[in-house]
Short mmCIF file of C-alpha atoms in Angstrom, two decimals:
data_model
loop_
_atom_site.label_atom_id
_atom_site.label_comp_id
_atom_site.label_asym_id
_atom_site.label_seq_id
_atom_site.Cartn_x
_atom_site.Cartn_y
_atom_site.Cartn_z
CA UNK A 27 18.46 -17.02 1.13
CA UNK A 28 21.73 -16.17 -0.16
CA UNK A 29 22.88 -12.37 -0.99
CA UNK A 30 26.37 -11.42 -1.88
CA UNK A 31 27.43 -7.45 -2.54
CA UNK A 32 30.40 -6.76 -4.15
CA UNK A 33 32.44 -9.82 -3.17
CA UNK A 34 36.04 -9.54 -3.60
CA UNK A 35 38.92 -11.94 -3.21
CA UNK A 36 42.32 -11.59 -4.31
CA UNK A 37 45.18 -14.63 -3.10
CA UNK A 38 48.00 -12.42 -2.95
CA UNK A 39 48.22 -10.15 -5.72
CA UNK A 40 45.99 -12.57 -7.57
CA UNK A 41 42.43 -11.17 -7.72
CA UNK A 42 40.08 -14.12 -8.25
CA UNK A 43 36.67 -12.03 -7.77
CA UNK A 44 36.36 -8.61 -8.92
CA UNK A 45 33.31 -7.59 -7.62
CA UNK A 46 29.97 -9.96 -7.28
CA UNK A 47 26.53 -9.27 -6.86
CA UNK A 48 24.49 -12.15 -6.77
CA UNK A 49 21.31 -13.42 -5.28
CA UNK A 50 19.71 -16.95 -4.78
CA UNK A 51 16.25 -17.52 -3.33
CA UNK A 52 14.48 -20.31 -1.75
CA UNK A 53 13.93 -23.22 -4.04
CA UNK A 54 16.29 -22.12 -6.76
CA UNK A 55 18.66 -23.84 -8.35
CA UNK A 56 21.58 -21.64 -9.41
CA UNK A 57 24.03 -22.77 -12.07
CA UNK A 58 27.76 -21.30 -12.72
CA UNK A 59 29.67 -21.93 -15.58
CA UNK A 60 32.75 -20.90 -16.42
CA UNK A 61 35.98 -21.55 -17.98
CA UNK A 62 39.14 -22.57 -15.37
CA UNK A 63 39.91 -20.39 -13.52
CA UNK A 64 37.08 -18.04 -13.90
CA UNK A 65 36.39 -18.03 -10.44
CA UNK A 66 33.66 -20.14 -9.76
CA UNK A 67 35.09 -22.19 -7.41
CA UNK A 68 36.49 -19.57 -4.99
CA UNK A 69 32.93 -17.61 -5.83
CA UNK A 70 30.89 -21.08 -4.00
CA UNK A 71 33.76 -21.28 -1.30
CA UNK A 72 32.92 -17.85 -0.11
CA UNK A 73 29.64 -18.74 0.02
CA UNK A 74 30.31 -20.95 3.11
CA UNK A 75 33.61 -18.68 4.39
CA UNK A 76 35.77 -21.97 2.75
CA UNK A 77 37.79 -18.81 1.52
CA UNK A 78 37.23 -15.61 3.44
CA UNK A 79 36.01 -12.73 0.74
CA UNK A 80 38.99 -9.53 0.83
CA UNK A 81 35.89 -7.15 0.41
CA UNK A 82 32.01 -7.54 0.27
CA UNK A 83 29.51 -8.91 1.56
CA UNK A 84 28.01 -12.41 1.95
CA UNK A 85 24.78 -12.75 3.47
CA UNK A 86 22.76 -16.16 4.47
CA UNK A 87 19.63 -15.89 5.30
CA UNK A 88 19.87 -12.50 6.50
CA UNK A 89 23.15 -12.97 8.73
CA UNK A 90 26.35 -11.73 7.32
CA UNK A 91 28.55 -14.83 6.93
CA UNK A 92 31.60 -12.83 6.48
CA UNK A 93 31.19 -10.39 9.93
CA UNK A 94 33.52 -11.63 12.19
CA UNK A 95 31.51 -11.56 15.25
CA UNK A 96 28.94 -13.87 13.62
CA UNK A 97 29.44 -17.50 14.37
CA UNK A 98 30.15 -19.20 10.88
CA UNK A 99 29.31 -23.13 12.37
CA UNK A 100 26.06 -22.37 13.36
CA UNK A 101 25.72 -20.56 9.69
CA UNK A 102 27.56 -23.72 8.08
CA UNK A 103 24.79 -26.33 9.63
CA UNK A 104 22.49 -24.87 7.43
CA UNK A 105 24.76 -25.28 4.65
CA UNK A 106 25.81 -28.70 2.99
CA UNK A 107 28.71 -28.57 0.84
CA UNK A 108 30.18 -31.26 -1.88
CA UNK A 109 33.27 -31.34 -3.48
CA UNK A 110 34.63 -32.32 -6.28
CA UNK A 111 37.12 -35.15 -4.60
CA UNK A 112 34.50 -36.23 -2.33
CA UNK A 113 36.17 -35.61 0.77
CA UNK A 114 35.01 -38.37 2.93
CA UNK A 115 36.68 -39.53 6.23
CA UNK A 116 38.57 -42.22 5.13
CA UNK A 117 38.90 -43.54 8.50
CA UNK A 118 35.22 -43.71 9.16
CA UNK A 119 32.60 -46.06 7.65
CA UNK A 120 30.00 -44.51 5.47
CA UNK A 121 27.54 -44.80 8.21
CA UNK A 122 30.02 -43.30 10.52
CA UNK A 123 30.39 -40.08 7.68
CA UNK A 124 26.83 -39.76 7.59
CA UNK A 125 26.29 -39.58 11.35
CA UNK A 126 29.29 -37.98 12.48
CA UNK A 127 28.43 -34.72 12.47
CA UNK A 128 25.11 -34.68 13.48
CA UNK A 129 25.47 -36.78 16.46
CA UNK A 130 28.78 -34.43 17.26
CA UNK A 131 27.08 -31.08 17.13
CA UNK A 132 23.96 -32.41 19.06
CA UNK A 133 21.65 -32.33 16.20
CA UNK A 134 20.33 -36.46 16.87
CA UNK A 135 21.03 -38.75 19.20
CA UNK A 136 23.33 -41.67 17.97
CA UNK A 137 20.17 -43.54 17.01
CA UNK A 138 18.37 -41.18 15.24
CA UNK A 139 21.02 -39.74 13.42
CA UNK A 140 21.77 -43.48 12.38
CA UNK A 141 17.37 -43.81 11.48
CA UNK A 142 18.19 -40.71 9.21
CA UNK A 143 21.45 -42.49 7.72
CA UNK A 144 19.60 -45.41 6.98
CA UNK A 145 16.80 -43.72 5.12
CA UNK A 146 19.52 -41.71 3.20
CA UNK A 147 21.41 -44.31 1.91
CA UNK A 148 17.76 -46.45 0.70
CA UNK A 149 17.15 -43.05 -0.77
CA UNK A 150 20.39 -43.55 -2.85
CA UNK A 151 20.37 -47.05 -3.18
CA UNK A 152 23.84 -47.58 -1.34
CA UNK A 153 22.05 -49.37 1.81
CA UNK A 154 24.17 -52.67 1.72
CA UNK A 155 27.61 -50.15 1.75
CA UNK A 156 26.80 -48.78 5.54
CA UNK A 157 29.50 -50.54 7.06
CA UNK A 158 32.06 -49.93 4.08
CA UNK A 159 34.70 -47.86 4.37
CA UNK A 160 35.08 -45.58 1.53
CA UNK A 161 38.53 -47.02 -0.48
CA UNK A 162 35.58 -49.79 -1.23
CA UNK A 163 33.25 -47.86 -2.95
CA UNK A 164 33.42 -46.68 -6.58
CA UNK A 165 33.48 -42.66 -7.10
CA UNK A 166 30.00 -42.55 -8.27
CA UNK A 167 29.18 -44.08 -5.07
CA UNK A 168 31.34 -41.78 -2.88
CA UNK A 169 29.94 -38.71 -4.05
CA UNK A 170 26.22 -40.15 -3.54
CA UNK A 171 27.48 -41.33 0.07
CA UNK A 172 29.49 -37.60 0.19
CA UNK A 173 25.60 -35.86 -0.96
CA UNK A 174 23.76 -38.04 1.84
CA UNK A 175 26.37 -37.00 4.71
CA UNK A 176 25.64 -33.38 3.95
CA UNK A 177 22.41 -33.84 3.61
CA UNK A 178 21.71 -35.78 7.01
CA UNK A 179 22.43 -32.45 8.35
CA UNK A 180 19.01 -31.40 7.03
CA UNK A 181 20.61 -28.01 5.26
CA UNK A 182 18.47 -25.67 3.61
CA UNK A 183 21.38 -24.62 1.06
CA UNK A 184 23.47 -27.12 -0.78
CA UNK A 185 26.74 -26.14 -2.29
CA UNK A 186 28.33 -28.37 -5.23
CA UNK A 187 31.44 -27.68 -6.35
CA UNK A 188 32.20 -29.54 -9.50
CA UNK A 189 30.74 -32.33 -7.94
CA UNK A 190 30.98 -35.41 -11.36
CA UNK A 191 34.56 -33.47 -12.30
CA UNK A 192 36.38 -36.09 -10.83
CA UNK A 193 34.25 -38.78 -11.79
CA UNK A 194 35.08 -41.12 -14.77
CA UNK A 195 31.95 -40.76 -17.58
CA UNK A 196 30.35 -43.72 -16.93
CA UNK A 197 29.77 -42.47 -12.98
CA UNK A 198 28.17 -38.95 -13.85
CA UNK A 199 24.85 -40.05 -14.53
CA UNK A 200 24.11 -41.70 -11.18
CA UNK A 201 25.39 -38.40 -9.51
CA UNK A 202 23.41 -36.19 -11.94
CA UNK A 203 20.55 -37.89 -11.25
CA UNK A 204 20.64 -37.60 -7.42
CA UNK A 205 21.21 -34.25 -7.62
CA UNK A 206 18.24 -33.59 -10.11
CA UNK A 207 16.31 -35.73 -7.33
CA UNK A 208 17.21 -32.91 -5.06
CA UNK A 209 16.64 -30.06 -6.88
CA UNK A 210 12.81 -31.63 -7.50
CA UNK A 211 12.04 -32.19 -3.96
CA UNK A 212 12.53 -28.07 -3.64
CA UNK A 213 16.40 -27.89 -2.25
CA UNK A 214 17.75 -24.61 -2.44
CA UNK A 215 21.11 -25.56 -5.19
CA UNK A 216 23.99 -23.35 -5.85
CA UNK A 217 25.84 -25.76 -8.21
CA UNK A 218 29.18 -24.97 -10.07
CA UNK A 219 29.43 -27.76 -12.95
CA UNK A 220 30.94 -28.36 -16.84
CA UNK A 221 27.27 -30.95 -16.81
CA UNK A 222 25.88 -28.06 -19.61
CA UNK A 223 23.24 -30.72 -19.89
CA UNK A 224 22.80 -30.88 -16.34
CA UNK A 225 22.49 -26.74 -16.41
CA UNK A 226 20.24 -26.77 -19.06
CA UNK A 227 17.77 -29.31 -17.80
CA UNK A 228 17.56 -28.75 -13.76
CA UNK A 229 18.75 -25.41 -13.58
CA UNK A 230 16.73 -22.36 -12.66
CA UNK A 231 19.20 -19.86 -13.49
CA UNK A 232 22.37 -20.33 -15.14
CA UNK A 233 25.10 -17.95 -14.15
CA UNK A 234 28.37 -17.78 -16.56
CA UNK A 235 31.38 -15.86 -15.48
CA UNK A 236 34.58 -15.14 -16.77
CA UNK A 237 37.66 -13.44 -15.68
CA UNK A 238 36.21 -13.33 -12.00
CA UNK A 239 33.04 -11.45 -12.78
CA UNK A 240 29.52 -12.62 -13.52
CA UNK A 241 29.20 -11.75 -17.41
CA UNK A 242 25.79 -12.82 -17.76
CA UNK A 243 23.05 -14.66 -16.30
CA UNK A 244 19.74 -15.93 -17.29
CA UNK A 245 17.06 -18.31 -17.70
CA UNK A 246 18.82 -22.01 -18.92
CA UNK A 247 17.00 -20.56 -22.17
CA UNK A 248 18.39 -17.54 -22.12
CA UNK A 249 21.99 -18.68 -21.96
CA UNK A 250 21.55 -21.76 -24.30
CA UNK A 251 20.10 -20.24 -27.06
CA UNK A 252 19.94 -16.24 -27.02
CA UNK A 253 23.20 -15.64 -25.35
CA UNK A 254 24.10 -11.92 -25.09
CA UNK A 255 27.41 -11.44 -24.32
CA UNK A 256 30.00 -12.50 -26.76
CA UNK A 257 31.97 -14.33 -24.33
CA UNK A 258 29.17 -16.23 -22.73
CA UNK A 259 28.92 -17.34 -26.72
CA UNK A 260 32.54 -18.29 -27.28
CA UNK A 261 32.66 -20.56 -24.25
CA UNK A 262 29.24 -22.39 -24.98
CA UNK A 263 30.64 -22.84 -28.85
CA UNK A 264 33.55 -24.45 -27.41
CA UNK A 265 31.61 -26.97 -24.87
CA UNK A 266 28.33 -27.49 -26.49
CA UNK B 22 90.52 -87.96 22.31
CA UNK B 23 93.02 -84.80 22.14
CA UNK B 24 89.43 -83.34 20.73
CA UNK B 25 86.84 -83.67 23.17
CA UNK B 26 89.36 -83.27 25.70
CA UNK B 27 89.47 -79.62 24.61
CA UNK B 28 86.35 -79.37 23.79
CA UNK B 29 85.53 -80.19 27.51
CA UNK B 30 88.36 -77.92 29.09
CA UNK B 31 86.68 -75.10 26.49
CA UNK B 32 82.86 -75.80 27.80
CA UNK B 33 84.12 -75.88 31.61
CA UNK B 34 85.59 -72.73 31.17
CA UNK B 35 82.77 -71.24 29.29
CA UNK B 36 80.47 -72.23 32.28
CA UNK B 37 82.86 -70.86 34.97
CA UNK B 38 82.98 -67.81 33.41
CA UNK B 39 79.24 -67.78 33.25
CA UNK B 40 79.42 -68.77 36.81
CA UNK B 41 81.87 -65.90 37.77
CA UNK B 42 79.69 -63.04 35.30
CA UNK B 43 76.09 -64.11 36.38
CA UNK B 44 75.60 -66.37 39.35
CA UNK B 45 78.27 -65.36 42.13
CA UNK B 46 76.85 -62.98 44.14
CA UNK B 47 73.84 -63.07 42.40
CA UNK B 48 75.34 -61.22 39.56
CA UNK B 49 72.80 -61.77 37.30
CA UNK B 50 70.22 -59.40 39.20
CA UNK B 51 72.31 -56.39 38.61
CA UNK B 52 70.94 -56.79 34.99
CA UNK B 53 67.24 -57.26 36.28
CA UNK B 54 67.38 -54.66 38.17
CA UNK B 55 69.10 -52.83 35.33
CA UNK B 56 66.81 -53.91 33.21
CA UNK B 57 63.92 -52.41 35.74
CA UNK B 58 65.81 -49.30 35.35
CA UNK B 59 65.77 -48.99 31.73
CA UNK B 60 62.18 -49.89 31.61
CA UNK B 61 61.05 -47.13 34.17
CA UNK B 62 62.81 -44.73 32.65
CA UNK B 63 61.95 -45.04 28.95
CA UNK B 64 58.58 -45.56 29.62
CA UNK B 65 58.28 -42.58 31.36
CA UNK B 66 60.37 -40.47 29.11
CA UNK B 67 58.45 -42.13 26.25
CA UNK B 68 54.98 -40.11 28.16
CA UNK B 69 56.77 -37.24 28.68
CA UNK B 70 58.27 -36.70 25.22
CA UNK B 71 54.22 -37.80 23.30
CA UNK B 72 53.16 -34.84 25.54
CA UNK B 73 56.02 -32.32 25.03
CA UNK B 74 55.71 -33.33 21.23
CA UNK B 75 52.42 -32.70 21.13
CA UNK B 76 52.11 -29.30 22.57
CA UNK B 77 55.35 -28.35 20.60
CA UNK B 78 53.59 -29.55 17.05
CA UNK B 79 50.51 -27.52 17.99
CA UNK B 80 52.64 -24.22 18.77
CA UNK B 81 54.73 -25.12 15.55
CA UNK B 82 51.02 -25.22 13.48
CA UNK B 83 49.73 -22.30 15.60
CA UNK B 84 48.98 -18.90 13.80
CA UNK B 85 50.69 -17.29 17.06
CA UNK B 86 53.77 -16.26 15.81
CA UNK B 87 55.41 -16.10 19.34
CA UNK B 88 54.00 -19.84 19.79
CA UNK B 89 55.30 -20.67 16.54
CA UNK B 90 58.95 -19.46 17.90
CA UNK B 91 59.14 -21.32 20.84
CA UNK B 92 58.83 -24.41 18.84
CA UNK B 93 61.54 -23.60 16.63
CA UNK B 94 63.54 -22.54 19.08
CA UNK B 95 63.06 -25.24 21.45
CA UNK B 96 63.55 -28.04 18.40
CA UNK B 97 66.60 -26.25 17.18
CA UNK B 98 68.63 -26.65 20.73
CA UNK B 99 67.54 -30.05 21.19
CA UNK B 100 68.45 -31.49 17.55
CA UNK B 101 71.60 -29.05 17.87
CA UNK B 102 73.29 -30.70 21.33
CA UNK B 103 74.06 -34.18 21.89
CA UNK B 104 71.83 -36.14 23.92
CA UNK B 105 74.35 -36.74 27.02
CA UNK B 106 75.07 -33.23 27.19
CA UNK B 107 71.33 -32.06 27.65
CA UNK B 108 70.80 -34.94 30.37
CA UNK B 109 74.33 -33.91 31.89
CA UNK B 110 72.81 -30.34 31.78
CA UNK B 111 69.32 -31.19 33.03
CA UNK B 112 70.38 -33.65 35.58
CA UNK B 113 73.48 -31.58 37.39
CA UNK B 114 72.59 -27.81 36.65
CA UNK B 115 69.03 -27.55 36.46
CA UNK B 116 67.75 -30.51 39.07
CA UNK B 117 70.69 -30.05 41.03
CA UNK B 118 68.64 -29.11 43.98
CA UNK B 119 65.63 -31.16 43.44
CA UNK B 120 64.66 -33.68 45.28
CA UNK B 121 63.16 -36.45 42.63
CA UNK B 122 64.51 -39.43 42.24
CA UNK B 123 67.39 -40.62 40.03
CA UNK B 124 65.38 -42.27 37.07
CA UNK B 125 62.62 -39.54 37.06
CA UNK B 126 65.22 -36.34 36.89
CA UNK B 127 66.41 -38.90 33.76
CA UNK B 128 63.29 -39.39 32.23
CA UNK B 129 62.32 -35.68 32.57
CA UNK B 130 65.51 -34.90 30.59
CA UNK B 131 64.73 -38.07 27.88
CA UNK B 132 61.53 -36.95 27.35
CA UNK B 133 62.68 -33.21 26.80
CA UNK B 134 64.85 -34.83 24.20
CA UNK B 135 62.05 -37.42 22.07
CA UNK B 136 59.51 -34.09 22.58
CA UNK B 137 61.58 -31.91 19.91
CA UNK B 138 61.44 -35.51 17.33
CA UNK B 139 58.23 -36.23 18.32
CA UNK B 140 56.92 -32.91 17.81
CA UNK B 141 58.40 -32.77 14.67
CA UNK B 142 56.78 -36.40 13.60
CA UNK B 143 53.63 -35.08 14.68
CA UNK B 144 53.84 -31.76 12.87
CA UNK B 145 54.31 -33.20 9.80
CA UNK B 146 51.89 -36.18 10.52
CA UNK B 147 49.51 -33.56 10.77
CA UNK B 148 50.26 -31.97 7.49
CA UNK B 149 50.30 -34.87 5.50
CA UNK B 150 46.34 -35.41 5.83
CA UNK B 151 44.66 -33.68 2.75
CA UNK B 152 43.16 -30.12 3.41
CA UNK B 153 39.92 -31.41 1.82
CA UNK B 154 39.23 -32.78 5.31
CA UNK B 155 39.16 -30.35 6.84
CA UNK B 156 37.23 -28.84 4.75
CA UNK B 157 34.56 -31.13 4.36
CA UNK B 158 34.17 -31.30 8.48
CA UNK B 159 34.38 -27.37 8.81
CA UNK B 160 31.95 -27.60 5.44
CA UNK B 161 29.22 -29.58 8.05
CA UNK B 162 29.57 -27.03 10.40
CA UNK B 163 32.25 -28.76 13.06
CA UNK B 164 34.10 -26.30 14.90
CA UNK B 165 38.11 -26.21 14.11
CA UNK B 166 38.94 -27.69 17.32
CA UNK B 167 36.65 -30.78 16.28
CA UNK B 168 37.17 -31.18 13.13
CA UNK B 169 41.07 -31.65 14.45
CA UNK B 170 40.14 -34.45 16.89
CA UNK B 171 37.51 -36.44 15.24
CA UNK B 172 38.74 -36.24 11.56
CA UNK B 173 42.86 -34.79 10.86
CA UNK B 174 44.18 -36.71 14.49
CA UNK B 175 42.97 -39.87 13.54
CA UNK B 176 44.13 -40.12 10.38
CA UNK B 177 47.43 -38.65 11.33
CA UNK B 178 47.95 -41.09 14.09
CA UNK B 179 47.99 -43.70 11.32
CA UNK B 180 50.33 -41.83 9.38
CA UNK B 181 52.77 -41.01 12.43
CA UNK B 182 52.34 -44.31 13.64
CA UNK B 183 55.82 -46.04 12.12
CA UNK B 184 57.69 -42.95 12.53
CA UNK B 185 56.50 -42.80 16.37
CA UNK B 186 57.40 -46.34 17.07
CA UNK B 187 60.66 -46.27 15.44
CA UNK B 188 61.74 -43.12 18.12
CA UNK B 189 60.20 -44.75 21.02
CA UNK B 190 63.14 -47.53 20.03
CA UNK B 191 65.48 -44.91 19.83
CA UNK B 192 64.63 -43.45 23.09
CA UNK B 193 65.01 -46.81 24.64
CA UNK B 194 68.61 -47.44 23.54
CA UNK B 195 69.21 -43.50 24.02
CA UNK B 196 68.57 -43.97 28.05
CA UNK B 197 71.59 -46.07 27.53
CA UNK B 198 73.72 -43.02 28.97
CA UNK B 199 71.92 -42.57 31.87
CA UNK B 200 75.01 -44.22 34.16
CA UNK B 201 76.52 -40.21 33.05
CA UNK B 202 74.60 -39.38 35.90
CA UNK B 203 75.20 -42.49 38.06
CA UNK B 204 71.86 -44.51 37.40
CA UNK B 205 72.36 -48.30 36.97
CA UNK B 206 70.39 -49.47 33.88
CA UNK B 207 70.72 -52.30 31.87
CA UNK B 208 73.86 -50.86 30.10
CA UNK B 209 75.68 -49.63 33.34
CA UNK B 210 75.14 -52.98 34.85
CA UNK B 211 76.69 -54.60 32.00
CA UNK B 212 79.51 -52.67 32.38
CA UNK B 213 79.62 -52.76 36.11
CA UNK B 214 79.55 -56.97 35.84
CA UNK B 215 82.45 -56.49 33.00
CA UNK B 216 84.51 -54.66 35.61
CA UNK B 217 84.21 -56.44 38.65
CA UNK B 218 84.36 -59.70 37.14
CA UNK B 219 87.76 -58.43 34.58
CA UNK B 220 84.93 -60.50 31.79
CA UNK B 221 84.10 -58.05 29.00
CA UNK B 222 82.41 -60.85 26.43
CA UNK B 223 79.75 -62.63 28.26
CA UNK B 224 78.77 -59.59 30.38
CA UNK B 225 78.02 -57.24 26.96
CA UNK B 226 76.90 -59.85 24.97
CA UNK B 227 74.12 -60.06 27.36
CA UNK B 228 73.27 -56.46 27.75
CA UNK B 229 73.06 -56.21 23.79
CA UNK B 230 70.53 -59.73 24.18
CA UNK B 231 69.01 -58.10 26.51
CA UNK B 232 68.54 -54.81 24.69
CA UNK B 233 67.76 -56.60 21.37
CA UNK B 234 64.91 -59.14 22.68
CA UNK B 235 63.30 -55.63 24.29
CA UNK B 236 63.21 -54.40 20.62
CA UNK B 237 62.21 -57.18 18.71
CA UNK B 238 58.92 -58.24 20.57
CA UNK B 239 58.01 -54.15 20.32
CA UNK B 240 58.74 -54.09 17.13
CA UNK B 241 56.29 -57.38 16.19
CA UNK B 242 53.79 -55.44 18.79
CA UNK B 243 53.84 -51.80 16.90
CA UNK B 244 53.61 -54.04 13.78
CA UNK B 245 50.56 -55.52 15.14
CA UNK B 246 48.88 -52.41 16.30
CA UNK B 247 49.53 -50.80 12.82
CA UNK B 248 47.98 -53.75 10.36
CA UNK B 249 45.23 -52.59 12.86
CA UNK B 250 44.95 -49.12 12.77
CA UNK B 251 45.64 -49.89 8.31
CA UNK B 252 41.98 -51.84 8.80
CA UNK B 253 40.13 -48.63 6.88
CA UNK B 254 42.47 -49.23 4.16
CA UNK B 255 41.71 -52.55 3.53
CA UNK B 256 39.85 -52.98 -0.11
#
């Protein structure tokens, strides 16, 4: 579903990605870990042309994301994307997040699109909050309501990027959970995380890179307990 | 008895004068009309300038460096000449030869003016709202020209919303030069009662009155409007 060759991306004289190769197929969920400022931020914001790649190529589902005659919305629709500060519309309620851009871009009707809403937020328990507007909820909450407004465009890729980072501890589990909810019901995941626990137990492949390449990757097994590569090793000493 | 004989010499002569300033020859509809005239023409200039400012703040965000130019340019002579020299300019140079009325040639040159602060207001209005929304609306597949009116213009708008108000008052007490190019607003008419009458006091007292009731009730109305437009914000 997703295929990047030899992605590249430098801010300035600053080069973030030096060169990935990386695939993802239906179903999977794909972790990356990293230390700061490894690059495995900028490596999931190329995925959805957040940051346009200097070199390389970024394909999804066939279609190369990073041609410019190729229309990136229409590739983005199939894409749902959370961030680590949430990102809601402030000014809209949570109902009017989750329907916004599906009623926008012609996707549902005003009705339907509030139908899906509705069985979104029962889904994530947050039905009474509809009509909140997000300074009300708590930051567990916003990043369940943030998950649900991507996913009520029915993507077939979701995109997490640090998504319980800004969180405070006793919020991560409800968003962990969610997520693992996701990645059960067969959602293709590309998740960038710290959660090792979350990597460990949902993920399908766990990715770690360092210094803006991809320095090994493997099973959750693999990684946890049989790492290779001596750096992979030194960063799971220090967070396990 | 020495007392309120004074006292009544000093209220007959108060109401004399008021007689002379506002109700001989129906004095006291030079200021309505005045009035009228300051209305008209800052409520036009006030359209004028939103527009102006907001085509100016979208050339000044543009990635078209010419674009970008204009809107420098265009701020930088109007924040760099004084107001009555650009209406002077605008009203006997370049509408010399046009035939619009008085108060529209004014409000044309007014609105020319508030565009460069508006545009400004606007420009940074839009700036101030975090990048992450934009983002998250291009993230869900909106196109750039939609995520800008259905997520970063409404929340600017709320941000620009005090800043906006507070130059629409400006504007209003700016047009207050307009009788530079013969126009009688509320200010010119104050001045016109003060010299035919030889009464400066009760004449410019109630211009400034006049001037500062305007403000007040649009200042308690903007104040309104905003607690409204603060409802998402309300925990």
């Amino acid at each position: 579903m997703i295929s990047v060759k030899n992605l590249h991306k430098s801010f300035g004289d600053l080069e973030v990605l030096k060169g990935i190769d990386l695939e993802v197929n239906q179903g999977e969920v794909v972790v990356v870990i990293g230390p700061s400022g490894s690059g495995k931020s900028t490596l999931i914001r190329c995925l959805n042309m957040l940051e346009v790649p200097t070199k390389g190529e970024v394909y999804i589902d066939g279609t190369m994301i990073n041609d410019p005659k190729t229309n990136v919305d229409l590739l983005r629709q199939k894409m749902g994307m959370v961030f680590q500060h949430f990102n809601l519309f402030p000014h809209k309620t949570v109902m009017e997040n989750i329907t916004l851009a599906p009623v926008r871009l012609g996707k549902a009707s005003k009705a339907e699109a509030e139908q899906t809403a509705h069985e979104l937020l029962t889904r994530i328990g947050l039905l009474d909050k509809a009509d909140n507007y997000p300074v009300q909820l708590s930051g567990g909450q916003k990043q369940r309501i943030a998950i649900a407004r991507a996913l009520a465009m029915h993507p077939e890729i979701m995109l997490f990027d640090e998504p319980t980072s800004a969180l405070d501890p006793e919020m991560v589990g409800e968003v962990l959970d969610l997520m693992k909810d996701l990645a059960k019901s067969g959602m293709t995941m590309v998740v960038v995380t710290h959660e090792m626990g979350f990597a460990r137990e949902v993920g399908t492949r766990v990715i770690f890179m360092d210094g803006g390449v991809i320095v090994e990757e493997g099973t959750p097994e693999q990684i946890f307990t049989n790492a290779q590569n001596e750096r992979t090793q030194s960063f799971l000493s220090k967070v396990l | 008895m020495m007392g309120v004989y004074f006292m009544n010499t000093w209220w007959e002569s108060v109401v004399a004068k008021f007689q002379l300033c506002f109700i001989n020859d129906d004095r006291y509809m030079l200021l309505v009309k005045g009035f009228g005239v300051t209305i008209e023409t800052s409520l036009l200039a006030v359209i004028i300038g939103v527009i102006i400012g907001m085509i100016i703040a979208l050339f000044a965000l543009s990635n078209n460096k010419a674009l970008r130019l204009i809107a420098k340019v265009y701020t930088d002579i109007i924040r760099g000449t004084p107001s009555v020299t650009q209406l002077m300019i605008i009203y006997f140079v370049i509408f010399a030869t046009v035939p619009l009325p008085k108060w529209i040639i004014a409000s044309i040159a007014f609105g020319i003016n508030s565009g460069a602060y508006v545009s400004e207001i606007i420009r940074g209005g839009i700036l101030s709202v975090d990048k992450g929304q934009t983002e998250a609306g291009r993230s869900l597949g909106l196109t750039a020209s939609q995520t800008m009116t259905d997520i970063v213009i409404p929340q600017a708008v709320k941000n620009i919303f005090p800043s906006l108000c507070n130059e629409f008052i400006v504007l209003i007490k700016e047009t207050a030069i307009v009788g530079y190019v013969g126009l009688m607003d509320l200010q010119k008419a104050g001045d016109f009662i003060k010299s035919a009458t030889f009464e400066a006091f009760l004449p410019l007292i109630a211009t400034a009155v006049i001037y500062f009731a305007l403000i007040k009730i649009l200042t308690i109305v903007f104040g309104r409007v905003e607690t409204n437009l603060r409802k998402s914000d309300i925990r």
